[in-house]
Coordinates of C-alpha atoms in Angstrom, one line a residue:
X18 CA 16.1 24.8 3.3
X19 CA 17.0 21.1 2.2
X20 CA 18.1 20.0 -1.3
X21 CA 17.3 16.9 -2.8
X22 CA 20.9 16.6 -3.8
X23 CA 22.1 16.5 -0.2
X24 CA 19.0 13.8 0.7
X25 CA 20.7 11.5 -2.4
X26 CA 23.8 12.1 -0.8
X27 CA 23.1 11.1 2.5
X28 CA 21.2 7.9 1.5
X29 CA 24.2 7.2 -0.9
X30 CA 25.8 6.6 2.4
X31 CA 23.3 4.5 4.1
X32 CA 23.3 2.2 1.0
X33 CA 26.8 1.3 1.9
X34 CA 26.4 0.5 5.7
X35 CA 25.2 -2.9 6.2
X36 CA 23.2 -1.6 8.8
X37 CA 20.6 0.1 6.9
X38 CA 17.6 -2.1 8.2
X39 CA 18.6 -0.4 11.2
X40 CA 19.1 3.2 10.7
X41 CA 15.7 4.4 8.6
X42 CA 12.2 4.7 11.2
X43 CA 10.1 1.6 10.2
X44 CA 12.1 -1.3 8.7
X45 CA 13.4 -2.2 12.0
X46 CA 11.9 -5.4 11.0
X47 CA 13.9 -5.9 7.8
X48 CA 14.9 -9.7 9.0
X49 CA 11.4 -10.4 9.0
X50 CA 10.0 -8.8 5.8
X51 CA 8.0 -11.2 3.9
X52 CA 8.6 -10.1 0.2
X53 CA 6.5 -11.5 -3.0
X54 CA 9.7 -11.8 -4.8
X55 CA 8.9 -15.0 -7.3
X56 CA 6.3 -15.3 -9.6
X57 CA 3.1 -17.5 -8.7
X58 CA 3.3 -19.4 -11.4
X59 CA -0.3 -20.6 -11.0
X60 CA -1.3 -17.0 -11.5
X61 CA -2.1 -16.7 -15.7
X62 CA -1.1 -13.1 -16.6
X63 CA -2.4 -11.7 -19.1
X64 CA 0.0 -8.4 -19.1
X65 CA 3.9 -8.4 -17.7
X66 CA 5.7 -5.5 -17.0
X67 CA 9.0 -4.7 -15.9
X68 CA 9.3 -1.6 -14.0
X69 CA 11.9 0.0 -12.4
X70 CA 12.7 2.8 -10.3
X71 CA 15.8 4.3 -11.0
X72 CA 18.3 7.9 -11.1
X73 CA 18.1 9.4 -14.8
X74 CA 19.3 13.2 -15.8
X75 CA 15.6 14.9 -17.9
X76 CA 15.2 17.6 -19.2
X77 CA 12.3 20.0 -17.2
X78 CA 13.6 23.6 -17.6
X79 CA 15.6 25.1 -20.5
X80 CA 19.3 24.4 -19.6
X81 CA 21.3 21.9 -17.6
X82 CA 19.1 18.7 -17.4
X83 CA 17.6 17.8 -13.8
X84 CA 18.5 14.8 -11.9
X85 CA 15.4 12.4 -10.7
X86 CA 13.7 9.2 -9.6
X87 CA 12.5 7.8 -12.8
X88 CA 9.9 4.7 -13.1
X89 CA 10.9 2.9 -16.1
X90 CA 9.2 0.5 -18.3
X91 CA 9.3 -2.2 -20.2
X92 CA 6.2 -4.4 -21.9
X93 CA 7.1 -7.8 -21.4
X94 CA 3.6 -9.8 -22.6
X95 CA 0.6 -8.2 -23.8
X96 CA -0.7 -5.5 -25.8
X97 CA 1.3 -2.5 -27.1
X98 CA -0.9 -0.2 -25.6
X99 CA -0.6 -1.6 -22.0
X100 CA 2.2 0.3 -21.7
X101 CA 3.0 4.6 -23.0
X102 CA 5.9 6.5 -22.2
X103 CA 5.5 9.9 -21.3
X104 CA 8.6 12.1 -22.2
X105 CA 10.2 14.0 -18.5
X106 CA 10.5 12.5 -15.4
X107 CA 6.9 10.9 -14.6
X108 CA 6.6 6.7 -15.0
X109 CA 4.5 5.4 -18.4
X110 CA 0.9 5.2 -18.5
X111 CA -0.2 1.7 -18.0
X112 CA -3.3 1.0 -19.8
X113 CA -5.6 -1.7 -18.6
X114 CA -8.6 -3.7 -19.0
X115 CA -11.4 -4.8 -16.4
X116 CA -10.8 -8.3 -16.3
X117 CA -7.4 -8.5 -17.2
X118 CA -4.5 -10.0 -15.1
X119 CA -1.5 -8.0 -14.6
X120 CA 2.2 -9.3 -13.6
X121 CA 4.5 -6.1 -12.7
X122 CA 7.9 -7.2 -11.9
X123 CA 9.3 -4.1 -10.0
X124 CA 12.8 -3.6 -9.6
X125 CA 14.2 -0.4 -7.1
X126 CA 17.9 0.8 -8.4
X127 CA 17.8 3.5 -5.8
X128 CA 20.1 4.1 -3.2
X129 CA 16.8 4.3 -0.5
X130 CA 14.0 1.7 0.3
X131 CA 11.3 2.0 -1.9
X132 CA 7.4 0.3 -2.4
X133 CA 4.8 0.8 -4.9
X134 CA 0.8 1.5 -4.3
X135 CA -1.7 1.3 -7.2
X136 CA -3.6 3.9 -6.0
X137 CA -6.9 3.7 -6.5
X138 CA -7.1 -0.3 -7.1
X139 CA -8.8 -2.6 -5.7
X140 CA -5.9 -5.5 -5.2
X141 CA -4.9 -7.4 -2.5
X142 CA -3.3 -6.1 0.8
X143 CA 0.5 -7.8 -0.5
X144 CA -0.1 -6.0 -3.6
X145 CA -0.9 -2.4 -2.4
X146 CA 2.0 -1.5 -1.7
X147 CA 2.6 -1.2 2.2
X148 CA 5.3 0.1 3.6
X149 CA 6.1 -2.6 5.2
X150 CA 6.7 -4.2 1.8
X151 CA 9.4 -2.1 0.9
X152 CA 12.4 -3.1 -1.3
X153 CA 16.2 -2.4 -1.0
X154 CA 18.5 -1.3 -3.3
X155 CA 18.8 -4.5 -5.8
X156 CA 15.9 -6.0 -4.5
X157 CA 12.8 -7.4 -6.5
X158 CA 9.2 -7.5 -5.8
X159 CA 6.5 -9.3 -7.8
X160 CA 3.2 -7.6 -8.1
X161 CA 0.3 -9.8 -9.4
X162 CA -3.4 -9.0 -9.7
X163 CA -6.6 -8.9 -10.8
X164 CA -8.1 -5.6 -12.6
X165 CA -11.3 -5.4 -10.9
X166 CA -12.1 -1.8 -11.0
X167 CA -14.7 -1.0 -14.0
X168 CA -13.1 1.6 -16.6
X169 CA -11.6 5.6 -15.3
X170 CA -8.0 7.0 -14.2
X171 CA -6.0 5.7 -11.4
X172 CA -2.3 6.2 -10.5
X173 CA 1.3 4.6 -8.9
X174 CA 3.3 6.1 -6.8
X175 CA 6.4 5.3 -3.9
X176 CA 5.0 4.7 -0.5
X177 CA 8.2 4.4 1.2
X178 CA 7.4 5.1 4.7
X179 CA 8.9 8.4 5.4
X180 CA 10.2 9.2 1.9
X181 CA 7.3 9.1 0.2
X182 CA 7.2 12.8 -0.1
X183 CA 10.5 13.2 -1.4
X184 CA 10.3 9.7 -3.5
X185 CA 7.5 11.3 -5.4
X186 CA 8.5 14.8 -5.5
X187 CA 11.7 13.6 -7.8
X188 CA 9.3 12.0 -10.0
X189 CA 8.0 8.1 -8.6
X190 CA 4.6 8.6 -9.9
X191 CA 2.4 7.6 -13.2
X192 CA -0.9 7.3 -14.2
X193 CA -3.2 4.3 -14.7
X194 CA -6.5 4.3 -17.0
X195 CA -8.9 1.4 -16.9
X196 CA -11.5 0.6 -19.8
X197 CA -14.4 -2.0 -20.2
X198 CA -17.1 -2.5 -22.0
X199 CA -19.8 0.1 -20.7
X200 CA -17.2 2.9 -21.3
X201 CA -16.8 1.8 -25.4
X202 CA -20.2 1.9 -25.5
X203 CA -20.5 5.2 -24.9
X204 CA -17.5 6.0 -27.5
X205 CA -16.0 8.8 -25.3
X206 CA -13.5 10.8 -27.1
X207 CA -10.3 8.9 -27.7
X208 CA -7.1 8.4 -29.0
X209 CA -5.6 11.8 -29.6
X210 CA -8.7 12.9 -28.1
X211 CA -8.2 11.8 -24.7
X212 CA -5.6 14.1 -23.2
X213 CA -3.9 13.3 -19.6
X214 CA -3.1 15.8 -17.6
X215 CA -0.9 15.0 -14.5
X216 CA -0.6 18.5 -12.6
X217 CA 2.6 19.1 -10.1
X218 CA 4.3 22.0 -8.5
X219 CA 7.7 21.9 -8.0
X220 CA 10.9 24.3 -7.2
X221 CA 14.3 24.9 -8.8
X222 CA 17.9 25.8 -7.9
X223 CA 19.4 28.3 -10.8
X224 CA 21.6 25.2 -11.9
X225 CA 17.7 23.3 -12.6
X226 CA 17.7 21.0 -9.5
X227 CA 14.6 19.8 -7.8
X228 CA 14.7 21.9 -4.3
X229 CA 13.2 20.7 -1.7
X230 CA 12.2 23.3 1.0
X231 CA 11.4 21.3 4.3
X232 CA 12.0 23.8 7.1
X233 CA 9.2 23.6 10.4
X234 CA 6.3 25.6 8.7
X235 CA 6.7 24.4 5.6
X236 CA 6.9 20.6 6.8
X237 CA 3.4 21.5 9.2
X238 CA 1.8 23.5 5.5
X239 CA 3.1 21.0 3.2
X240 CA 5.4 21.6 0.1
X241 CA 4.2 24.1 -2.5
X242 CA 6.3 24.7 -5.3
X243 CA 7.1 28.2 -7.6
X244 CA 6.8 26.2 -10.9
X245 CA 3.9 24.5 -12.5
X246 CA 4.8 21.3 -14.2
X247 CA 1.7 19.5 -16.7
X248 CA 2.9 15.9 -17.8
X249 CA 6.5 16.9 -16.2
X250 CA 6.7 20.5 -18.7
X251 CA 6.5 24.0 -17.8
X252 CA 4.5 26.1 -19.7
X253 CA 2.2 23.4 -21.2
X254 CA 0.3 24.4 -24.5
X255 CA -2.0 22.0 -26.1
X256 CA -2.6 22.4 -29.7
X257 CA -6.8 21.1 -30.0
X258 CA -9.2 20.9 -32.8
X259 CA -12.5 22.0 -32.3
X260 CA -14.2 19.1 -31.0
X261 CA -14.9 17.8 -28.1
X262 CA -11.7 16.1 -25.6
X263 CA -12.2 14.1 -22.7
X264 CA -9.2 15.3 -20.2
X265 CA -7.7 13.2 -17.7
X266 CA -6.9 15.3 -14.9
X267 CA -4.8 13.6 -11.9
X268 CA -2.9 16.4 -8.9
X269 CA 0.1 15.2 -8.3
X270 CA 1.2 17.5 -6.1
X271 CA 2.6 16.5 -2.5
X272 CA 0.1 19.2 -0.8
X273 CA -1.3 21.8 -3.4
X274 CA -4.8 21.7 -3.8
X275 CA -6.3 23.2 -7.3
X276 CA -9.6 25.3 -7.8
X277 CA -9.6 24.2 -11.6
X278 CA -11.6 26.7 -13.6
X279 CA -11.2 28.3 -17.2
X280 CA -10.0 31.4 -17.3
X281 CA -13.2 32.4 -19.3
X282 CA -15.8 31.3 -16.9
X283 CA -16.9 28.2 -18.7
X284 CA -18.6 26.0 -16.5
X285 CA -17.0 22.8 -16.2
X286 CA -17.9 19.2 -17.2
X287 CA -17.3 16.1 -15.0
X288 CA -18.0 12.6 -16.2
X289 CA -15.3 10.7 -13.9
X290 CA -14.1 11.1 -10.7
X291 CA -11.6 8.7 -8.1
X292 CA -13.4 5.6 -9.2
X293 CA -14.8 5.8 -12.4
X294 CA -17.1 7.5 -14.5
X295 CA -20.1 9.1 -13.3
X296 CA -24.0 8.3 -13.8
X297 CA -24.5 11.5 -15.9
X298 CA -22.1 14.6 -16.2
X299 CA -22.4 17.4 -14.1
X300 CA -21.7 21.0 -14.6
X301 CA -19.6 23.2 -12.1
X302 CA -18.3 26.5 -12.3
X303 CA -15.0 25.0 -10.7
X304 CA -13.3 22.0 -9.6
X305 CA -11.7 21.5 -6.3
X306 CA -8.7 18.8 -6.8
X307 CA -6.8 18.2 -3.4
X308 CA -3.5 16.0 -3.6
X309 CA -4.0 12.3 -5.3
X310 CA -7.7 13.3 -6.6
X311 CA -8.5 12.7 -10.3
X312 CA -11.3 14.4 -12.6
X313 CA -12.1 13.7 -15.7
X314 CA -13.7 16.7 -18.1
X315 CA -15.5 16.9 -21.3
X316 CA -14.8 19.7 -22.5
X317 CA -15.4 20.6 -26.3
X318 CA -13.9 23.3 -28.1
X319 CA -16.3 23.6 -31.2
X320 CA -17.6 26.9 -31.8
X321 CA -14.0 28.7 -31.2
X322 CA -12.1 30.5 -33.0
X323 CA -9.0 29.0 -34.2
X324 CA -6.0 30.7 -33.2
X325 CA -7.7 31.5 -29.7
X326 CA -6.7 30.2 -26.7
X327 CA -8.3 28.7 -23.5
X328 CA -6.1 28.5 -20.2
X329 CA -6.9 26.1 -17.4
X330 CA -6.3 27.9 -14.3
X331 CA -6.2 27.2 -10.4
X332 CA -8.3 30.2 -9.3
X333 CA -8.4 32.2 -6.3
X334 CA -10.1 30.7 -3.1
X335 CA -9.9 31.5 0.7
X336 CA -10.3 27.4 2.3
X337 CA -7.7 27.4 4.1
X338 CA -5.8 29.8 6.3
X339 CA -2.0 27.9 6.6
X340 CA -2.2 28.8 2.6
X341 CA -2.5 32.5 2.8
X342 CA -0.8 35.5 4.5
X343 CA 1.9 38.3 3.8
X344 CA 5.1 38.4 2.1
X345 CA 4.1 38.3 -1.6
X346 CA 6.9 38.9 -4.0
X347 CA 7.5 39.4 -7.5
X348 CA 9.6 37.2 -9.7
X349 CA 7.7 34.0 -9.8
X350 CA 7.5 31.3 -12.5
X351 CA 3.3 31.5 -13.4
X352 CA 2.9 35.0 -11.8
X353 CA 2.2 33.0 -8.5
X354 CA 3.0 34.6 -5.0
X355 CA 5.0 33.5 -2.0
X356 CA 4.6 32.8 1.8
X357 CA 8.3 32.5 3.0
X358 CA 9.5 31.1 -0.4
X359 CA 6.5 29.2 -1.5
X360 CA 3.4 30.5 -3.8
X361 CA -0.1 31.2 -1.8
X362 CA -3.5 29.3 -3.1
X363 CA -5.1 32.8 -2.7
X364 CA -3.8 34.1 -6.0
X365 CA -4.8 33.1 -9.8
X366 CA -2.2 30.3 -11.2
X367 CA -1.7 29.5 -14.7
X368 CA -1.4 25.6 -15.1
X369 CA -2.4 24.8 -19.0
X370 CA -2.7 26.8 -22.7
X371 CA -5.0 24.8 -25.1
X372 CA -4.5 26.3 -28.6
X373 CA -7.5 26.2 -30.6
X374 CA -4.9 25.2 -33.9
X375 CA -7.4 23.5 -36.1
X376 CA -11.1 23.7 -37.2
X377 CA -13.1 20.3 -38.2
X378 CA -16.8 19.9 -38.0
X379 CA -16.7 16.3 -36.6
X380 CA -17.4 16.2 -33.2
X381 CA -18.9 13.8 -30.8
X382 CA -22.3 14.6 -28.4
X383 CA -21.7 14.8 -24.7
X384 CA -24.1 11.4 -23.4
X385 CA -26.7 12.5 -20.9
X386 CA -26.3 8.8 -18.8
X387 CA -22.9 7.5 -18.5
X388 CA -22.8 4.5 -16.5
X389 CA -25.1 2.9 -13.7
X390 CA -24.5 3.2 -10.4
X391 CA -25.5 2.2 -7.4
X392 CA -26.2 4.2 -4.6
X393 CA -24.9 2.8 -0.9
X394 CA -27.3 3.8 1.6
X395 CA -27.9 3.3 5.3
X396 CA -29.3 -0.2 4.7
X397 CA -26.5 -1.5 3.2
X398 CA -24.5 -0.7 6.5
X399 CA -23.2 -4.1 7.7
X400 CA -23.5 -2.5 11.6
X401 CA -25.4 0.6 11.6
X402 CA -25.1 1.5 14.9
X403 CA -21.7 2.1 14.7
X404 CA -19.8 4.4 12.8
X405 CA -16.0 4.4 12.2
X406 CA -14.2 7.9 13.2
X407 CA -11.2 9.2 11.5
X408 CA -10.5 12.2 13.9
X409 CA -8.0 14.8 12.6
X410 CA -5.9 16.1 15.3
X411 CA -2.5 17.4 16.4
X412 CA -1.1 16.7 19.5
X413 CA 3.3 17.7 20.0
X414 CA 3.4 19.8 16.8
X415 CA 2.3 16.5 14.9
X416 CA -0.7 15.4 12.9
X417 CA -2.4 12.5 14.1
X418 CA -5.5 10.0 13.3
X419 CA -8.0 9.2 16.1
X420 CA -5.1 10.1 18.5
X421 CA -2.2 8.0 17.1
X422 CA 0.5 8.4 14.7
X423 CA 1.6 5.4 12.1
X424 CA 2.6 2.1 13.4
X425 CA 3.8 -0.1 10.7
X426 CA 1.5 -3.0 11.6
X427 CA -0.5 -1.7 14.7
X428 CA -3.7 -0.9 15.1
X429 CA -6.6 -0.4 17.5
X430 CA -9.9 -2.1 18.5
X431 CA -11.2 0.6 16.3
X432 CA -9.5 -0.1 13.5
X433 CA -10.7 -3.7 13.0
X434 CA -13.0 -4.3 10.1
X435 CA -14.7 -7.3 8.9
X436 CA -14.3 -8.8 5.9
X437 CA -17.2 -8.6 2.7
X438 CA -19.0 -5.6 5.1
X439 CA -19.7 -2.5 4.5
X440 CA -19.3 0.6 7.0
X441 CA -20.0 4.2 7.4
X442 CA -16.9 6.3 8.5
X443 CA -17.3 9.7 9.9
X444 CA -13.8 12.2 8.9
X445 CA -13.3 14.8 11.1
X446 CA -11.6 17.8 12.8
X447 CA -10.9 16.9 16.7
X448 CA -9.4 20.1 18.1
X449 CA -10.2 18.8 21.9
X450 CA -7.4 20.2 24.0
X451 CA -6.5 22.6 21.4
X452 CA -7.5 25.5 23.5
X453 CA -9.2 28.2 21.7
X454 CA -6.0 30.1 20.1
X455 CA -6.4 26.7 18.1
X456 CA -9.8 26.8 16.8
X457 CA -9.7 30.8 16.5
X458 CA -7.0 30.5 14.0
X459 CA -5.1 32.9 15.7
X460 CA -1.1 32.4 15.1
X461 CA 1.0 29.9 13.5
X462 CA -0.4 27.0 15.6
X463 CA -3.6 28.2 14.6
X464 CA -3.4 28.7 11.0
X465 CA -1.7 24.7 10.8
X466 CA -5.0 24.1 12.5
X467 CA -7.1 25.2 9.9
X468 CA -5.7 23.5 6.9
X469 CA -7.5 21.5 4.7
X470 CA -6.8 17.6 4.9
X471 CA -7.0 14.9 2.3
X472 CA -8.2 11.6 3.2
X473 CA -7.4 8.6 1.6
X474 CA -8.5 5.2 2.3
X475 CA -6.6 2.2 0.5
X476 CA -8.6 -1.0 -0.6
X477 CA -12.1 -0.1 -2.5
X478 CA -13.4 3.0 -3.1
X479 CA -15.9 4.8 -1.2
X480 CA -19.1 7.4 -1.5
X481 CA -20.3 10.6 0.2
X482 CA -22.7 9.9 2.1
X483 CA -23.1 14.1 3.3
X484 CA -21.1 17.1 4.1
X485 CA -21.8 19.5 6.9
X486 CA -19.7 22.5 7.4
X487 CA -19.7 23.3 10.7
X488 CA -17.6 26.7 10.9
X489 CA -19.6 28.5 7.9
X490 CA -17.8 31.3 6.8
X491 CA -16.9 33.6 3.9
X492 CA -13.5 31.1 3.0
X493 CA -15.7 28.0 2.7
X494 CA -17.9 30.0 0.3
X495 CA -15.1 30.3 -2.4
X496 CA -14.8 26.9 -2.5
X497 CA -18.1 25.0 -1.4
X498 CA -19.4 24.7 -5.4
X499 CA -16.5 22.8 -6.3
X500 CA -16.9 19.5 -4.7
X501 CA -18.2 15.9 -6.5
X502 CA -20.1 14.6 -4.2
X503 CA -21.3 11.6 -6.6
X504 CA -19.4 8.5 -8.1
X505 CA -16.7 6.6 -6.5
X506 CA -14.1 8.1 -4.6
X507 CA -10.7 6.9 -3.0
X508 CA -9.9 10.6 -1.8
X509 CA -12.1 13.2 0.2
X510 CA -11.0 16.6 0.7
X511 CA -11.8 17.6 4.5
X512 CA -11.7 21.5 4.8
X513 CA -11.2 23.5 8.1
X514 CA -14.3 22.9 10.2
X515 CA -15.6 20.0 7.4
X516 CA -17.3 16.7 8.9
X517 CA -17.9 14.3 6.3
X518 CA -19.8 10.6 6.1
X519 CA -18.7 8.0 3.6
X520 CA -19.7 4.4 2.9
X521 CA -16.9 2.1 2.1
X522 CA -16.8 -1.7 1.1
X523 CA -14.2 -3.8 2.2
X524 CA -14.6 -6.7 0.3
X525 CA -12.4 -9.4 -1.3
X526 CA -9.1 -9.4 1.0
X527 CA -8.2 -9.4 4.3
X528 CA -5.4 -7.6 5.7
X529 CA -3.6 -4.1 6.3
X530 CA -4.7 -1.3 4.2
X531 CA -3.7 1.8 4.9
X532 CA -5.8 5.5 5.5
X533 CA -3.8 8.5 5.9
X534 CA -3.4 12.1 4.4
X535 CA -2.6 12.3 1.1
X536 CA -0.8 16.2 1.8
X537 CA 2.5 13.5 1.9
X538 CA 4.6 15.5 4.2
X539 CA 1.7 15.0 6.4
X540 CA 2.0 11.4 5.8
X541 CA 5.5 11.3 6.2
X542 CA 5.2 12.9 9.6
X543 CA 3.1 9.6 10.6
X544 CA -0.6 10.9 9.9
X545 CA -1.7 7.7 8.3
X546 CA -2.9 4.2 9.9
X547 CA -4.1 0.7 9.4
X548 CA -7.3 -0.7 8.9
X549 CA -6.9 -4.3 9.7
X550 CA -9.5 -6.1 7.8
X551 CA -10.4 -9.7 8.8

């Protein structure tokens, strides 16, 4: 079991060697880095923000305040809305409009190398947030870009190579929401009405630390976490009116993935995914949210009773074997079970009480169009006889990408994209070599086989183009009704025996932009790779 106090500890004590370029994987090349450290001042922002990362003592748990990493910020030009704290731990919302240009000055007071990725934006590759781009303690890096995506929820988080797990585990993430004109239009719920939810699992010592549980298994599973935190709070209740809400719904979590449902059986209502809103709603019975996916709900509470209650729940599903198994025990925070010290995904898990605390009879319609889309097709293919693979494999008890673990600036002949086209990429399982223990599921090696994966692709976002499941079985049926397959997307959830087809632009900006797994301990562990786009 590692802490997070002895990992602050340690890099306390590579901040004071001068050697520090040298003595963390991947910034070898530290001499070299080319940092966007100075304002362009032919670039007219329109919103400036000062953000920092930085140590801070919240308070999560009744008690003894817990010790993070903090995003702080401060509005420098623009709007008062651009910028809303959030009480806790997590960064503020930045709010945004299509069009607008946005100047972030970031500043990293933390003893470790840090990097920020707009996740989900279309910016280019010096503005991402690569790895390769990350900052020292001190240091200063000047983001500056367009906001081209049209209006839905997007996020920030560390990238640090290696540390992103850990960077945003003790809180380096916040959320992002976009509007334009076709979303006023529609005159969504708002205002009070539009509710973020920003849903994370995490663990505690007794004295209200952040613990940090990295052993072999759990590094190969991914962290999962005995305490379900909404908007950085345990316990979340929601006082509502009933009307109707539109809910913002990002996972935060470094690897748990969520089967949202209502602990009623209302269906649920989509009307924005990854990349936007949708072209209509659409009506589920649940939601399957891997790691770094958003949803966003309508869901409207007229007609109950007030003084009831309605809980959002992650309900019980079967997709993936290195979540399940023996050795549940009692005494958890939310009732939820453990696998050597960490709660199972087969089991029903309590993430949000919305009180029903007053009664009004105002209440919006739910629109049956939302917002035109088009739909990418085979003829939009800029080659179609070629198809890009993203193979996911293991080779030497480590994840890998079509074969390879990350190089900071390598890629492959595969890898190469050209600018302004558009490609289909097939993601899938490569077990070849695996032997059949492997694809059987039989034992530990075995069970990390089967584990769910999910992809994301940096630059713009992508559409399903199809899912095939080619290992049907009675797992994939608790879970196969819960997937989007519409709208934009910047994150697909690839489950055990899964091959999907997407269609991805890469217009605008040359460069490096990164795909990887967005379970981050797998990331950390080097599943993730370039695209180099010229």
């Amino acid at each position: 079991m590692t802490n997070i106090d002895y990992r602050r500890r340690q890099f306390l004590q590579y901040a004071a060697l001068s050697t520090l370029a040298t003595t963390l994987p991947g910034f070898a090349l530290a001499e070299n880095r080319e940092l966007n450290q100075t304002p362009n001042k032919l670039f007219k922002a329109d919103v400036e923000i000062a953000l920092t990362a930085q140590t801070t003592d919240v308070s999560i748990l009744p008690g003894a305040h817990t010790h993070v990493f903090k995003y702080h910020g401060k509005l420098l030009k623009g709007p008062q809305t651009a910028l809303k704290e959030l009480p806790g731990y997590l960064g503020p919302i930045l709010n945004f409009e299509q069009g607008q240009k946005v100047r972030i000055y970031f500043y990293n007071q933390l003893p470790e190398p840090c990097v920020t990725h707009w996740h989900g934006m279309h910016v280019p590759q010096v503005m991402d947030g690569h790895p390769m781009y990350a900052i020292y303690l001190g240091e200063q890096y000047v983001y500056e870009f367009e906001v081209k995506n049209p209006a839905g929820t997007n996020w920030y988080h560390s990238h640090a190579h290696e540390l992103t797990a850990t960077q945003v585990y003790q809180g380096l993430a916040g959320l992002i929401t976009i509007s334009d004109e076709a979303e006023r239009k529609l005159d969504l719920p708002s205002g009070e009405f539009d509710i973020p939810l920003i849903i994370q699992d995490r663990s505690f010592t007794n004295g209200n630390q952040l613990r940090y549980m990295l052993n072999r298994h759990q590094r190969m599973r991914g962290f999962l976490g005995d305490t379900i935190l909404v908007n950085g709070q345990e316990n979340s209740t929601i006082p509502v009116k009933t009307r109707a809400y539109r809910l913002r719904i990002l996972n935060g979590s470094n690897s748990r993935i969520y089967k949202l449902g209502w602990n009623d059986g209302t269906p649920m209502t989509a009307i924005g995914t990854d990349g936007g809103l949708l072209e209509k709603p659409e009506t589920l019975p649940y939601i399957m949210l891997a790691p770094a996916e958003r949803v966003e709900l309508w869901v409207d509470f007229s007609g109950r009773k007030p003084g009831s209650d309605l809980m959002l729940q992650s309900l019980a599903y079967q997709g993936s074997a290195a979540h399940m198994g023996g050795g549940m025990g009692g005494g958890m925070r939310q009732g939820m079970g453990r696998m050597d010290g960490a709660p199972v995904q087969n089991e029903v898990i309590s993430i949000a009480k919305f009180h029903i605390a007053e009664q009004i009879s105002d209440s919006p319609k739910l629109p049956t169009e939302l917002v035109p889309m088009r739909r990418l097709n085979s003829q939009d293919i800029s080659n179609p006889e070629k198809t890009i693979p993203i193979a996911i494999g293991m080779r030497h008890m480590a994840f890998q990408l079509n074969g390879r673990t990350f190089d900071m600036q390598g890629h492959t002949e595969l890898e190469k994209i050209p600018v302004n086209s558009v490609q289909k990429i097939r993601i899938f399982h490569d077990n070849h070599g695996m032997g059949g223990g492997m694809r059987g599921g039989r034992g530990g090696m075995g069970m990390m086989m089967a584990m769910p994966h999910p992809i994301h692709l940096h630059g713009q976002q992508f559409q399903i183009l199809s899912r095939k499941q080619n290992n049907l079985s009675g797992a994939y049926e608790t879970v196969r009704d819960g997937f989007i397959n519409n709208g934009w997307k910047d994150t697909v959830l690839v489950m055990p025996g899964e091959e999907i087809e997407i269609i991805k632009p890469f217009k605008d900006y040359t460069g490096l932009f990164l795909y990887h797994c967005h379970n981050l301990e797998h990331e950390d562990m080097g599943m993730m790779r370039n695209f180099f786009v010229s």
